Coordinates of C-alpha atoms in Angstrom, one line a residue:
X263 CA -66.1 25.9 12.0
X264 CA -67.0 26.0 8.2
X265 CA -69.6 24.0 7.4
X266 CA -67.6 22.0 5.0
X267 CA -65.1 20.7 7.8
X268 CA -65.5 17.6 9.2
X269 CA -67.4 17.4 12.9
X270 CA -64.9 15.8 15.6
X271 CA -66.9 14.0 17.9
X272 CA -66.5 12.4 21.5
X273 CA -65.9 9.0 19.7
X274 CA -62.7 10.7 17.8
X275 CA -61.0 11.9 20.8
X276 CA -61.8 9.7 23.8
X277 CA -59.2 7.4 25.1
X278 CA -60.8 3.5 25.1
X279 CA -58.5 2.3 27.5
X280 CA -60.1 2.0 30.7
X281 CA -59.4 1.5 34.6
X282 CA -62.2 0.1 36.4
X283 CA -62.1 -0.8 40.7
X284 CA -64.6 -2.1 42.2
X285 CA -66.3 0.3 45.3
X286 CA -65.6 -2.0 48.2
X287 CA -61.7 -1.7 47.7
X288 CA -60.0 -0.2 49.9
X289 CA -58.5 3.4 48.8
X290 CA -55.1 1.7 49.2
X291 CA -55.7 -0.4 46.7
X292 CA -57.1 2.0 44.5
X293 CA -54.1 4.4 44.9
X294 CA -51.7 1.1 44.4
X295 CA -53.8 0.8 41.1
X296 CA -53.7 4.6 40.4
X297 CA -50.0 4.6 40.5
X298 CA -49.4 1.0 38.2
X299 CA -51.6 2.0 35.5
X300 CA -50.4 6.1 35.6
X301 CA -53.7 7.7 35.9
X302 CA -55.4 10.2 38.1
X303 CA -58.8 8.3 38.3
X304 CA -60.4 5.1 38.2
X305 CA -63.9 4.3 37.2
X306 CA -65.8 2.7 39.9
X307 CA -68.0 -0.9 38.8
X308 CA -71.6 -0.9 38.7
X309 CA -73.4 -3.3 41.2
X310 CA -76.2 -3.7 38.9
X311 CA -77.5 -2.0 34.7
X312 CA -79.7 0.3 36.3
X313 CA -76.8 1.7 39.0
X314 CA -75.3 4.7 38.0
X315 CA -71.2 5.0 37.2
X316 CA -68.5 6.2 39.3
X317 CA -65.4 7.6 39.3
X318 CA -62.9 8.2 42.0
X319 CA -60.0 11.1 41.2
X320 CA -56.7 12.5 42.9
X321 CA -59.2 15.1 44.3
X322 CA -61.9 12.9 46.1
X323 CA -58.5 11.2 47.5
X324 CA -57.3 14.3 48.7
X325 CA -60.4 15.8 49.8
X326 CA -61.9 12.0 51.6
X327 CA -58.7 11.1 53.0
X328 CA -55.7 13.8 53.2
X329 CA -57.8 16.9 54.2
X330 CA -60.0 14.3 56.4
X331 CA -57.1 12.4 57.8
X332 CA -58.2 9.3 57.4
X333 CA -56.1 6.2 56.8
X334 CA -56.1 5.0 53.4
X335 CA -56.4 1.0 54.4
X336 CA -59.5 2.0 56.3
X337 CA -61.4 3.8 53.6
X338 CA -63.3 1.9 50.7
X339 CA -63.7 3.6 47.2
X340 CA -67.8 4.1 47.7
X341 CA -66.9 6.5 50.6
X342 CA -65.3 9.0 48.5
X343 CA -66.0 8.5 44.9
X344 CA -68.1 10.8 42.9
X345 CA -71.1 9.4 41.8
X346 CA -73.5 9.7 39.7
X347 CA -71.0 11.0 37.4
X348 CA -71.6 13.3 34.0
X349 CA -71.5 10.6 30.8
X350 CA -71.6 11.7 27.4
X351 CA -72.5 9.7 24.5
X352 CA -70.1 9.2 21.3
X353 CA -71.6 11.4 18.5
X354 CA -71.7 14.8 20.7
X355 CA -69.2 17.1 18.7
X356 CA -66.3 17.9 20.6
X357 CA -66.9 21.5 21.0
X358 CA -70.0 20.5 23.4
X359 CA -67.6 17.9 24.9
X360 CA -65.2 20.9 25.9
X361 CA -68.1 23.6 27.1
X362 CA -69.5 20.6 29.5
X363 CA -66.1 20.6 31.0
X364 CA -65.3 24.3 31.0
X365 CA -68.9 24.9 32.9
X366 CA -68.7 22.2 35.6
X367 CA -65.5 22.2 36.2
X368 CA -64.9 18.8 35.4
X369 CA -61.6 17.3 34.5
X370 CA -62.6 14.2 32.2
X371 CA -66.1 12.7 31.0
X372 CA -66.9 9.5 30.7
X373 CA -68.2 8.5 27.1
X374 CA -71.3 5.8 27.5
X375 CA -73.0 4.1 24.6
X376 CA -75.8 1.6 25.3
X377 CA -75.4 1.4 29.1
X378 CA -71.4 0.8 28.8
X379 CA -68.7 3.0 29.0
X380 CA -66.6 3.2 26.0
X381 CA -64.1 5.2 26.2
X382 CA -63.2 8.6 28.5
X383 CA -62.5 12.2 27.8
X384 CA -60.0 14.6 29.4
X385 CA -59.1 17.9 29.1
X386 CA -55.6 16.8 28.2
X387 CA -57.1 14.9 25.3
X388 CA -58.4 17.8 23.7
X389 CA -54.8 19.5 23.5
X390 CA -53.3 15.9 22.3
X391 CA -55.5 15.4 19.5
X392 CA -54.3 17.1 16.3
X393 CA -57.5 17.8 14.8
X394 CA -58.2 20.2 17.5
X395 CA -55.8 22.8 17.6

């Protein structure tokens, strides 16, 4: 990147429209939530500030449920989410943002600015946004 290009950061990219379930729901309602709002993951509440965040995905679904075969009115979100989950803050340029993902594997990143989550990154979102590419 030349130097006099402009820095895309976390803040420019991330989606602000969030999905939040709280971690005593059942997995059937987090599916029937899943599937009104279109996404592949939820964030998971916070019981408390100085609780870490949460996310459950299509893959702790398959992997807690399907491949465990267990019913999905019988599980609750905290048995399967992923937690502590990987936050980044606003002002990290993008290119950090998409080596993060690359080396864990990861498929979005929450973006968290004073305690609250502000948005969320996906790998998607870096092939949407026209600055990028």
């Amino acid at each position: 990147m030349a130097t006099d290009e402009k820095i895309i950061r976390a803040r420019d990219v991330m989606q602000t429209t969030l999905a939040f379930i709280d971690g005593m729901a059942t997995v059937r309602e987090a599916v029937d939530k899943m599937r009104d709002e279109h996404l592949s993951y939820l964030l998971v509440e916070r019981r408390n500030a100085d609780d870490a965040w949460a996310i459950i995905s299509i893959r702790d679904l398959v992997e807690g449920v399907l491949v465990a075969d267990r019913s999905a009115e019988d599980v609750n979100v905290f048995e399967v989410m992923t937690k502590p989950v990987i936050t980044v803050p606003p002002d990290m340029d993008i290119r950090y943002v998409a080596r993060l993902l690359h080396n864990t594997g990861l498929s979005r990143v929450p973006v968290e600015e004073n305690g609250e989550l502000i948005g969320i990154i996906s790998l998607s979102s870096l092939i949407l946004h026209e600055s990028i590419f």
